[in-house]
CSV table of C-alpha atoms and ligand atoms in Angstrom, one decimal:
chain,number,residue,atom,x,y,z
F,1,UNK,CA,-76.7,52.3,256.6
F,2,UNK,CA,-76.6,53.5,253.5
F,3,UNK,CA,-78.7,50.8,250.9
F,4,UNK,CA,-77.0,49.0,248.6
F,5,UNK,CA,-79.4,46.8,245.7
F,6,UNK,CA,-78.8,43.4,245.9
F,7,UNK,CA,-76.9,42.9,242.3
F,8,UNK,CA,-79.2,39.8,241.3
F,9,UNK,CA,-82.2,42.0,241.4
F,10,UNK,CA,-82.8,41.5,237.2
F,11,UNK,CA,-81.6,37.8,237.1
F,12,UNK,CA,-85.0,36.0,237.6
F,13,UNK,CA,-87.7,39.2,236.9
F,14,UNK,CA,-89.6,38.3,233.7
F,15,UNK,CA,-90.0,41.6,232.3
F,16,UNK,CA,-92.5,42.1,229.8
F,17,UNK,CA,-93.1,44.8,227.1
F,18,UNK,CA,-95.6,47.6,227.5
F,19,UNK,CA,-97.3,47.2,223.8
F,20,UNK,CA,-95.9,48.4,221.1
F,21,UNK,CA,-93.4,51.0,223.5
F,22,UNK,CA,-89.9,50.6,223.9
F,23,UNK,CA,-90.6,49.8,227.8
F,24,UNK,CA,-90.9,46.7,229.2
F,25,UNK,CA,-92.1,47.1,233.2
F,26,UNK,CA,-92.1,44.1,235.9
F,27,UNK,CA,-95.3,41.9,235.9
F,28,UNK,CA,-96.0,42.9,239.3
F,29,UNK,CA,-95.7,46.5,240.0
F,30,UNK,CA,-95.9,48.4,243.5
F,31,UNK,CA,-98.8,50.9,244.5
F,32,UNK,CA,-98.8,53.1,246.8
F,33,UNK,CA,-102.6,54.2,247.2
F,34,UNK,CA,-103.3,53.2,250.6
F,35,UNK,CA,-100.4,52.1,252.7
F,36,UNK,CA,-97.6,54.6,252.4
F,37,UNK,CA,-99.4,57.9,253.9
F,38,UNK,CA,-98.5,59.6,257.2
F,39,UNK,CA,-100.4,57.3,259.0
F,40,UNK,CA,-98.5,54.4,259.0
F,41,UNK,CA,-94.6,53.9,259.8
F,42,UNK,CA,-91.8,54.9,257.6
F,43,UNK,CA,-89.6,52.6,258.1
F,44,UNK,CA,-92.6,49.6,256.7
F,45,UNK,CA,-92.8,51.5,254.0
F,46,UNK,CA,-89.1,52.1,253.6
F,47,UNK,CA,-88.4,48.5,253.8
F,48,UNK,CA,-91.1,47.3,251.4
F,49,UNK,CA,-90.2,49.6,248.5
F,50,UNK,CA,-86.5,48.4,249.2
F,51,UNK,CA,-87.5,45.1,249.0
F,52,UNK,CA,-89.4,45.6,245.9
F,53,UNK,CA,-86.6,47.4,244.0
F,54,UNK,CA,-84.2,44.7,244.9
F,55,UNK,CA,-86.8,41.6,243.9
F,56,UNK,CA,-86.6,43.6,240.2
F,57,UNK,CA,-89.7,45.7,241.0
F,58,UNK,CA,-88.9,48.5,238.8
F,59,UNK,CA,-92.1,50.0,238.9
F,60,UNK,CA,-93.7,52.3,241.4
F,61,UNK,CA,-97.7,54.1,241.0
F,62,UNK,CA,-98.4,56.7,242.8
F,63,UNK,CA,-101.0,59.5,242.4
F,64,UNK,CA,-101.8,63.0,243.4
F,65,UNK,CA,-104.1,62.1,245.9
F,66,UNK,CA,-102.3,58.9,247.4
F,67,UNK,CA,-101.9,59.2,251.1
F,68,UNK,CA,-103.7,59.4,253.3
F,69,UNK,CA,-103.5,62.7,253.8
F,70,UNK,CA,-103.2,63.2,249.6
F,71,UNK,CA,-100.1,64.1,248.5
F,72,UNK,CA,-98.4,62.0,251.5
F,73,UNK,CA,-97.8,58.8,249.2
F,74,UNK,CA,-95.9,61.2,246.9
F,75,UNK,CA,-93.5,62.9,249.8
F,76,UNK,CA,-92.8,59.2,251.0
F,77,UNK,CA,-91.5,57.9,248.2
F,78,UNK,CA,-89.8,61.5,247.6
F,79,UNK,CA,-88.6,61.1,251.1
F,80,UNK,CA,-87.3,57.5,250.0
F,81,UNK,CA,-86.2,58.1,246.3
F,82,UNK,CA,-83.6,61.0,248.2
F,83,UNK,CA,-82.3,58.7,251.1
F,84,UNK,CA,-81.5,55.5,249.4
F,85,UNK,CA,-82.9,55.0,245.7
F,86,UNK,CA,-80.9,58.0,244.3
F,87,UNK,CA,-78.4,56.3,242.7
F,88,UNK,CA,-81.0,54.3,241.1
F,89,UNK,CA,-83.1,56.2,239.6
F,90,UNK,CA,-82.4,55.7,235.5
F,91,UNK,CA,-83.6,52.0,236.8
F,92,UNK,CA,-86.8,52.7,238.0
F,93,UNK,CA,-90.2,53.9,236.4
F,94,UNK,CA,-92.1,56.1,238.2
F,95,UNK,CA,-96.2,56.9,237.5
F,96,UNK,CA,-98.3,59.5,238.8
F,97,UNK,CA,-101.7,60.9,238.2
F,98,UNK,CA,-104.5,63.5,238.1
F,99,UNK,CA,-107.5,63.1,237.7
F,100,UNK,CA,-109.4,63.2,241.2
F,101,UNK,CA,-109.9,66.1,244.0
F,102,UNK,CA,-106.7,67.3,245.2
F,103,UNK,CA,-107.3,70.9,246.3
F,104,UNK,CA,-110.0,73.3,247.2
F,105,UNK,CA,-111.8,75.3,244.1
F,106,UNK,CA,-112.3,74.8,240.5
F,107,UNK,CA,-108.9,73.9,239.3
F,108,UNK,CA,-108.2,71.2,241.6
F,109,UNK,CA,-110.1,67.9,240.1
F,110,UNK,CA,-110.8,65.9,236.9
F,111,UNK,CA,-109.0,67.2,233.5
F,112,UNK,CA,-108.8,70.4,232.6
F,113,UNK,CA,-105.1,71.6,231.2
F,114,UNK,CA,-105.1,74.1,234.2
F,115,UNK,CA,-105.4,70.9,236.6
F,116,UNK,CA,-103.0,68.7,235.1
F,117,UNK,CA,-100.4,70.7,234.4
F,118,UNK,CA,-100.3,71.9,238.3
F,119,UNK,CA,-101.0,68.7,239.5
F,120,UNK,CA,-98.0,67.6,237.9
F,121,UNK,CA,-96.1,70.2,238.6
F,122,UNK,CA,-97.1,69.5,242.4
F,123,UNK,CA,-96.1,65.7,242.1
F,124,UNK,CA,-92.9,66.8,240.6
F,125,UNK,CA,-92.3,68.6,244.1
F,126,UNK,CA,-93.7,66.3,246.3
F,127,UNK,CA,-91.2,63.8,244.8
F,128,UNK,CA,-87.8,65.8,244.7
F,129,UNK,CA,-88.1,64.8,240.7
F,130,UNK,CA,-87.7,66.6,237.7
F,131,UNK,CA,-89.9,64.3,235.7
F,132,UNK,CA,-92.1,61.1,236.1
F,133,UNK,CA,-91.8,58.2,233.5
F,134,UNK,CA,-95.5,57.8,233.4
F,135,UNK,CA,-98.2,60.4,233.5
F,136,UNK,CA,-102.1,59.9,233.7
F,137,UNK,CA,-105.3,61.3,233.5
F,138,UNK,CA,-106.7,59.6,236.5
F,139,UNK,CA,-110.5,59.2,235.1
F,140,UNK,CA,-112.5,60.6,232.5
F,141,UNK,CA,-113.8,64.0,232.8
F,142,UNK,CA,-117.6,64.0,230.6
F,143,UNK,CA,-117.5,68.0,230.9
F,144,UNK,CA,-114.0,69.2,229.7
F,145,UNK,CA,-113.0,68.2,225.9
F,146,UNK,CA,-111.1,65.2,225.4
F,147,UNK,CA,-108.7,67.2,223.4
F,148,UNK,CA,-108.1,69.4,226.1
F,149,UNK,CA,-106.8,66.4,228.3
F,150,UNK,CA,-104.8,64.8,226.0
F,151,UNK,CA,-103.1,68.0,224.9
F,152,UNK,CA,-102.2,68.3,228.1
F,153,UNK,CA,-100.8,65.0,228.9
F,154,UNK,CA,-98.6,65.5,225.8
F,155,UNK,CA,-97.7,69.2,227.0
F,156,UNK,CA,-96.2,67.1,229.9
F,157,UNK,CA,-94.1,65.1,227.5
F,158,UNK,CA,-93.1,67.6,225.5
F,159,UNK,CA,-91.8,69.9,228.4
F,160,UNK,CA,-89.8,66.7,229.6
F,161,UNK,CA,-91.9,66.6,232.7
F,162,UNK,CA,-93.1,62.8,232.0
F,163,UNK,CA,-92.0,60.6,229.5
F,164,UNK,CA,-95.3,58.5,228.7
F,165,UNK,CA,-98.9,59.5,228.8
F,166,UNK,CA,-101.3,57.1,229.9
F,167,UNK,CA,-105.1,56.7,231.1
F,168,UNK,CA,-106.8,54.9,233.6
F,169,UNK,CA,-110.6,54.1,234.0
F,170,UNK,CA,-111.7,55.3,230.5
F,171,UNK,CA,-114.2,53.5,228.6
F,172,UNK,CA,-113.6,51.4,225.8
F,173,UNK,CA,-114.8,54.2,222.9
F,174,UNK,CA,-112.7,56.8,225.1
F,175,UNK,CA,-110.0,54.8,224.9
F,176,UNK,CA,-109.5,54.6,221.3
F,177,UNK,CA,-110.2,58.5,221.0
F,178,UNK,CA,-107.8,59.2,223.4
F,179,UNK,CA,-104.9,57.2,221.9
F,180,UNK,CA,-105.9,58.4,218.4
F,181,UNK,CA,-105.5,62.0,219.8
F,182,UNK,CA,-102.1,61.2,221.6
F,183,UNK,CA,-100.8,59.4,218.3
F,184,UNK,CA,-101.8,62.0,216.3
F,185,UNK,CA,-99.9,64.3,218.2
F,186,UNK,CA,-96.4,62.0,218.5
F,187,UNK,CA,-97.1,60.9,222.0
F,188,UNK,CA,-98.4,57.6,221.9
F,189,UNK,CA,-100.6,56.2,224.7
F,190,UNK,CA,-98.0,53.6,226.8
F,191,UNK,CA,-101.3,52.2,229.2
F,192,UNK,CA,-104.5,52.1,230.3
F,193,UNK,CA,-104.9,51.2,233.7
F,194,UNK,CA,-108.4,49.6,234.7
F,195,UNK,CA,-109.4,47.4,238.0
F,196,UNK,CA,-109.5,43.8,236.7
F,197,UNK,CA,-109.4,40.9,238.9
F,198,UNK,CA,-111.4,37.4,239.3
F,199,UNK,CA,-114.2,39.9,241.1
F,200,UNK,CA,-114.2,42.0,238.2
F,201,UNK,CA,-113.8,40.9,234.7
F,202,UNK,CA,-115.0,44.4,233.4
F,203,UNK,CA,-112.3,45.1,230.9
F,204,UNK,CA,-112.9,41.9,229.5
F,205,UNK,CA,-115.4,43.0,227.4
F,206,UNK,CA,-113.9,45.9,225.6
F,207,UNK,CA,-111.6,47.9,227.5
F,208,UNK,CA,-108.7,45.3,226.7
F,209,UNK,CA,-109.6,44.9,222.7
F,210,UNK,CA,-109.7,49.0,222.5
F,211,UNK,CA,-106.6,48.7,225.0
F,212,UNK,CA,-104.6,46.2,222.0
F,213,UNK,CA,-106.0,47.9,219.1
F,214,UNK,CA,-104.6,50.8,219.9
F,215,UNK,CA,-101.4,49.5,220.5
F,216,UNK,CA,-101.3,50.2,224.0
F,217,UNK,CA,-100.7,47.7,227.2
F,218,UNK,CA,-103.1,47.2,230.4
F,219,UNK,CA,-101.7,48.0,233.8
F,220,UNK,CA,-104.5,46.5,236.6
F,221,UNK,CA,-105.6,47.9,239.9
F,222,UNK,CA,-106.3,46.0,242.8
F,223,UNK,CA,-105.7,42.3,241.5
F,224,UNK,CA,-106.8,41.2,245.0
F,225,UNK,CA,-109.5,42.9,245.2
F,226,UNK,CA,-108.1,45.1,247.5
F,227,UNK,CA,-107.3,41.8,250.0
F,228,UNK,CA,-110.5,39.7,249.6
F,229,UNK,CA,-108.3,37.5,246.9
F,230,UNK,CA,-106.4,36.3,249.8
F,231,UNK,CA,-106.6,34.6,252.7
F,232,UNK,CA,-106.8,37.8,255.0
F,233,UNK,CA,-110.2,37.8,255.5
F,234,UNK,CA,-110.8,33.8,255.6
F,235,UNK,CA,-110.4,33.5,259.4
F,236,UNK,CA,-112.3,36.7,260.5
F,237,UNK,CA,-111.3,40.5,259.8
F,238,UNK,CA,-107.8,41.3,261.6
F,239,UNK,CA,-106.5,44.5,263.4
F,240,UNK,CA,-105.5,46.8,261.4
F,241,UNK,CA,-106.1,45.2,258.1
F,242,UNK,CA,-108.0,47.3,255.6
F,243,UNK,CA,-111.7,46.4,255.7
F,244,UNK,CA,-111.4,48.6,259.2
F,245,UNK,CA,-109.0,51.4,258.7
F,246,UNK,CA,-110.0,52.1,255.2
F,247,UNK,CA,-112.8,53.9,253.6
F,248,UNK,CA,-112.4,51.7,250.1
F,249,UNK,CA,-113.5,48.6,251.4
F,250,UNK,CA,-116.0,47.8,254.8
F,251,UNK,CA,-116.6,44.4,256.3
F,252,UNK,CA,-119.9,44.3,254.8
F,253,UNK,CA,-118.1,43.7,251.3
F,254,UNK,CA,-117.2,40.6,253.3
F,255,UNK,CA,-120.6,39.1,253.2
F,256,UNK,CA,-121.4,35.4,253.5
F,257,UNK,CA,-121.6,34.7,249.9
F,258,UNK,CA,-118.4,36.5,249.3
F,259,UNK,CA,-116.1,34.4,251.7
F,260,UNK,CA,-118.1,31.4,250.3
F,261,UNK,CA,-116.0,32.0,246.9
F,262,UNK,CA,-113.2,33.1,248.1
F,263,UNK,CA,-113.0,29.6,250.2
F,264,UNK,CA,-113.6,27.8,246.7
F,265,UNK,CA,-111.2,29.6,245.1
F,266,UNK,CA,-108.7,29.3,247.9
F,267,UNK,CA,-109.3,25.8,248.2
F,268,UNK,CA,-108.3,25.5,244.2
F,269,UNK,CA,-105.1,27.7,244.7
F,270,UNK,CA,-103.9,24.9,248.0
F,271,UNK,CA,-104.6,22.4,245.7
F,272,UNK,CA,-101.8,23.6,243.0
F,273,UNK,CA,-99.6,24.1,246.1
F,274,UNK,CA,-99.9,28.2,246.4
F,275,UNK,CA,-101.6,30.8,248.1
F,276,UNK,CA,-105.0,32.6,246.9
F,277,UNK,CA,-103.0,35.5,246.1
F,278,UNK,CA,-100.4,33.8,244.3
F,279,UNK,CA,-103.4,32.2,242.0
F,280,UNK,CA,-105.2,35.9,241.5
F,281,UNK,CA,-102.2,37.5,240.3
F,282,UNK,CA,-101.3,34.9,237.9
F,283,UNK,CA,-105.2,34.6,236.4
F,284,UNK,CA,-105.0,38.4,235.9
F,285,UNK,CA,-101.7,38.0,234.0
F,286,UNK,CA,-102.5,34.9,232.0
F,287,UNK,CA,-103.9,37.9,229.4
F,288,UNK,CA,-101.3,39.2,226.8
F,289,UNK,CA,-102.8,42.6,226.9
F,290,UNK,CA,-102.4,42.3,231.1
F,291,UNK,CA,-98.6,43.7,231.3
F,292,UNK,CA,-98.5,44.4,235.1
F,293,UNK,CA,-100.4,43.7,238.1
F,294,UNK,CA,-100.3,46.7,240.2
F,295,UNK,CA,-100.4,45.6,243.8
F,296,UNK,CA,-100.6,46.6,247.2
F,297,UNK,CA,-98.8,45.7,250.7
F,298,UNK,CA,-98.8,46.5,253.9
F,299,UNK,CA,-95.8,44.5,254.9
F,300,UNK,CA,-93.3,42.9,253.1
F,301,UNK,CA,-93.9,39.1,254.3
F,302,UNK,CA,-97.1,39.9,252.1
F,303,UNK,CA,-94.9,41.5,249.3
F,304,UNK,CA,-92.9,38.2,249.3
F,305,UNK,CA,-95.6,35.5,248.8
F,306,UNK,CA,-97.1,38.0,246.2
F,307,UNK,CA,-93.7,37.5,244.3
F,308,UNK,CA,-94.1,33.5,244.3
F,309,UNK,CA,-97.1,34.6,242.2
F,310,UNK,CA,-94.2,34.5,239.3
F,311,UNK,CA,-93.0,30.7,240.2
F,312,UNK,CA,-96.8,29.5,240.1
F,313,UNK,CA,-97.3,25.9,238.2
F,314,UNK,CA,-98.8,26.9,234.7
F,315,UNK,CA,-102.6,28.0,234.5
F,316,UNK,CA,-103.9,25.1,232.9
F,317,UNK,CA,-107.3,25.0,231.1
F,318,UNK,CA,-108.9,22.6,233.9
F,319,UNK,CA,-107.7,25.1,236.1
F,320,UNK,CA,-109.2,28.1,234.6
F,321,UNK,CA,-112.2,25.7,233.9
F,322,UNK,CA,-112.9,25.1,237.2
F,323,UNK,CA,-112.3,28.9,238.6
F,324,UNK,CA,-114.9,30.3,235.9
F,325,UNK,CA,-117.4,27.8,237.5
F,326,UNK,CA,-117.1,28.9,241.1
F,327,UNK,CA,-117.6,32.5,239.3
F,328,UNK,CA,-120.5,31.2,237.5
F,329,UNK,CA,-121.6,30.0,240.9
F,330,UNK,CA,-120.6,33.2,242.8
F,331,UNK,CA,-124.1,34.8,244.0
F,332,UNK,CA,-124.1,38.4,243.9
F,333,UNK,CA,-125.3,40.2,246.7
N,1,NAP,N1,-106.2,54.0,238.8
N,1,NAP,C1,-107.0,53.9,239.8
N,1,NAP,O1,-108.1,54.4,239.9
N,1,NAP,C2,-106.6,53.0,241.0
N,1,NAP,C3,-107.5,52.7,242.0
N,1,NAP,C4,-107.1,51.8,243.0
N,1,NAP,C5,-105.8,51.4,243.0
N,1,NAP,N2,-104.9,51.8,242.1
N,1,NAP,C6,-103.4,51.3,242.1
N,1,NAP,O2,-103.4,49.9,242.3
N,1,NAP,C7,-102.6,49.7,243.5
N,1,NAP,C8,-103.0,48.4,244.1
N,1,NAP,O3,-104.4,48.5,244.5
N,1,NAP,P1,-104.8,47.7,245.8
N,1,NAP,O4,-104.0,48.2,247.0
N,1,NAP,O5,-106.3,47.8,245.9
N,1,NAP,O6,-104.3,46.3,245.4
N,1,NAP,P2,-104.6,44.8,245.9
N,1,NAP,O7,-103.3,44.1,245.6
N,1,NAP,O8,-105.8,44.3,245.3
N,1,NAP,O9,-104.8,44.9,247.5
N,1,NAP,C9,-103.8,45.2,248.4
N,1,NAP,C10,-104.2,44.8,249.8
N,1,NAP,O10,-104.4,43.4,249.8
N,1,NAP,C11,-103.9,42.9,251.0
N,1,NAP,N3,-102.8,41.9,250.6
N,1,NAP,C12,-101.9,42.0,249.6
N,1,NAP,N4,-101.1,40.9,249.5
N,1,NAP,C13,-101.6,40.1,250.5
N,1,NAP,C14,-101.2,38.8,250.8
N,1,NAP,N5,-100.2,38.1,250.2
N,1,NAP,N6,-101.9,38.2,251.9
N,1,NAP,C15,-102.9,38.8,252.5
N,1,NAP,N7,-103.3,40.1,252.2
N,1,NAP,C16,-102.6,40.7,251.2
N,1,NAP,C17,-103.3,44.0,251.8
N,1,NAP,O11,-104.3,44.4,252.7
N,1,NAP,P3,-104.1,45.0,254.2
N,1,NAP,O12,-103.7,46.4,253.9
N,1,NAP,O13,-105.3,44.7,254.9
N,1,NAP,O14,-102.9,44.2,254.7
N,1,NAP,C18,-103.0,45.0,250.8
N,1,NAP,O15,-103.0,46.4,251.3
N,1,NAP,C19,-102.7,50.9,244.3
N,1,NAP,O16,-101.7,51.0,245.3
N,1,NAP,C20,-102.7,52.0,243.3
N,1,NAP,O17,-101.3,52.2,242.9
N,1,NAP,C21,-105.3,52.6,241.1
């Protein structure tokens, strides 16, 4: 059958804008880091990214190195961009990046122009696209000259081969050199996109201010905490989930103290009549510089029930009162 978008997929999204761009992007966005490799079925992954597009999920990150094996997250959603979201695709915004180890010898990591530019050119391929919407440098590189990354991102824009630079797990001081560079040059920085959720509240303390003053928007990784700001791991650690098949996360992240706050915290989300996850996504939005929660699923029951994340009663300040003391209270392993 061929798919056809459900025509109500814009009435209830609350799109917001990406600083001071002309894009506004979905407040949750999909990733495709861990679940849409080779190893798990096409046709889950298929019907997640469906359901995404036709909830008003506009908004898909992948990177080089998605898979596993990397490069598969790119030929999936190449695979599913040709079969069904042709038609579509002026209505969706599509992010890549480079930035980690993608192949063998000196020109296949971190940020020189020689990386990027092939990287991208490889993403381009993987994805049957002629351009992505969003490009990154996928973390800093200390050894090659910040002016050589940037130029490069805005080579990409130039040559029509993304339409937005952007950066993700840069420092605050890196930050504003980066968008200084990248405004300088006519190509302003559209995001930053650093890990920020109720287990991390990193960018808090100057990532988000550099992120503003610069005129820019945060995009955040792993919101759940990669499934510990759920109830996934409250009743044990099931099959399949990803504290076993996963090398980013191991049941000993799971430790005693950990479930202890995840209990508290789920026991303040039942109380407001939601889930955990549905709490976590709408703390991490609550921020102004926040403009997208990028999140993960591996089924779209959870991809649903992340959504009612955008229904949630309002964050009151007795609410976010009493989640920074079971933080205060969190003991750290
Ligand atoms: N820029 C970077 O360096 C960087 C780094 C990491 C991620 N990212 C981006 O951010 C995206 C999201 O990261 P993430 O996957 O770590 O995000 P996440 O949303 O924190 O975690 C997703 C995982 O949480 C579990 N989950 C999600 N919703 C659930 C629900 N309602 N109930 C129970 N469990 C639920 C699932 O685990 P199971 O798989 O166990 O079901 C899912 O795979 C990535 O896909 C990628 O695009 C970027």
């Amino acid at each position: 059958m061929p798919f056809a978008a459900d025509p109500a997929r814009y009435d209830s999204m609350p799109y917001r804008r990406a600083g001071r761009s002309g894009l506004v992007l979905p407040p949750l966005s999909l990733g495709l880091w861990q679940n849409f490799g080779a190893t798990r079925s096409f046709e889950t992954q298929r019907a997640i990214v469906l359901r995404a597009f036709d909830a008003g999920i506009t908004h898909f990150d992948l990177a080089n190195n998605y898979g596993p094996p990397p490069g598969a997250a790119e030929e999936t959603f190449g695979r599913i961009l040709a079969t069904d979201l042709q038609a579509y695709r002026d209505e969706i915004v599509v992010s890549t990046k480079a930035g980690y180890l993608m192949w063998p010898g000196p020109y296949g990591d971190h940020g020189s122009r020689k990386y990027l530019l092939s990287s991208l050119e490889q993403s381009l391929k993987r994805l049957g696209l002629d351009y992505v919407d969003v490009f990154y440098h996928h973390r800093p590189d200390l050894e090659t000259p910040l002016e050589e990354s940037m130029g490069a991102l805005t080579t990409a824009v130039e040559q029509g081969k993304a339409l937005y630079p952007a950066i993700s797990n840069y420092d605050a001081a890196r930050t504003t050199a980066a968008a200084e560079l990248l405004a300088a040059a006519g190509t302003p920085l559209l995001l930053h996109q650093p890990r920020y959720s109720l287990f991390d509240r990193t960018p808090e303390r100057d990532v988000f201010g550099a992120v503003e003053r610069a005129g820019a928007a945060a995009i955040v990784f792993s919101p759940l905490a990669q499934g510990m700001l759920t109830d996934r791991y409250l009743d044990g650690v099931p099959e399949g989930s990803r504290a076993l098949t996963s090398a980013f996360l191991h049941e000993s992240d799971l430790s005693e103290d950990v479930l202890a706050t995840v209990r508290s915290l789920n026991d303040i989300a039942a109380g407001r009549g939601q889930s955990l996850a549905q709490l976590a996504l709408q703390w991490v939005l609550r921020n102004p510089v926040v403009v997208s929660a990028i999140i993960g699923a591996s089924s779209v029951a959870q991809l649903e029930q992340n959504l009612g994340a955008l229904d949630g009663p309002e964050l009151a300040p007795d609410v976010l009162d009493a989640i920074d003391a079971v933080l205060a209270d969190r003991r750290r392993p």
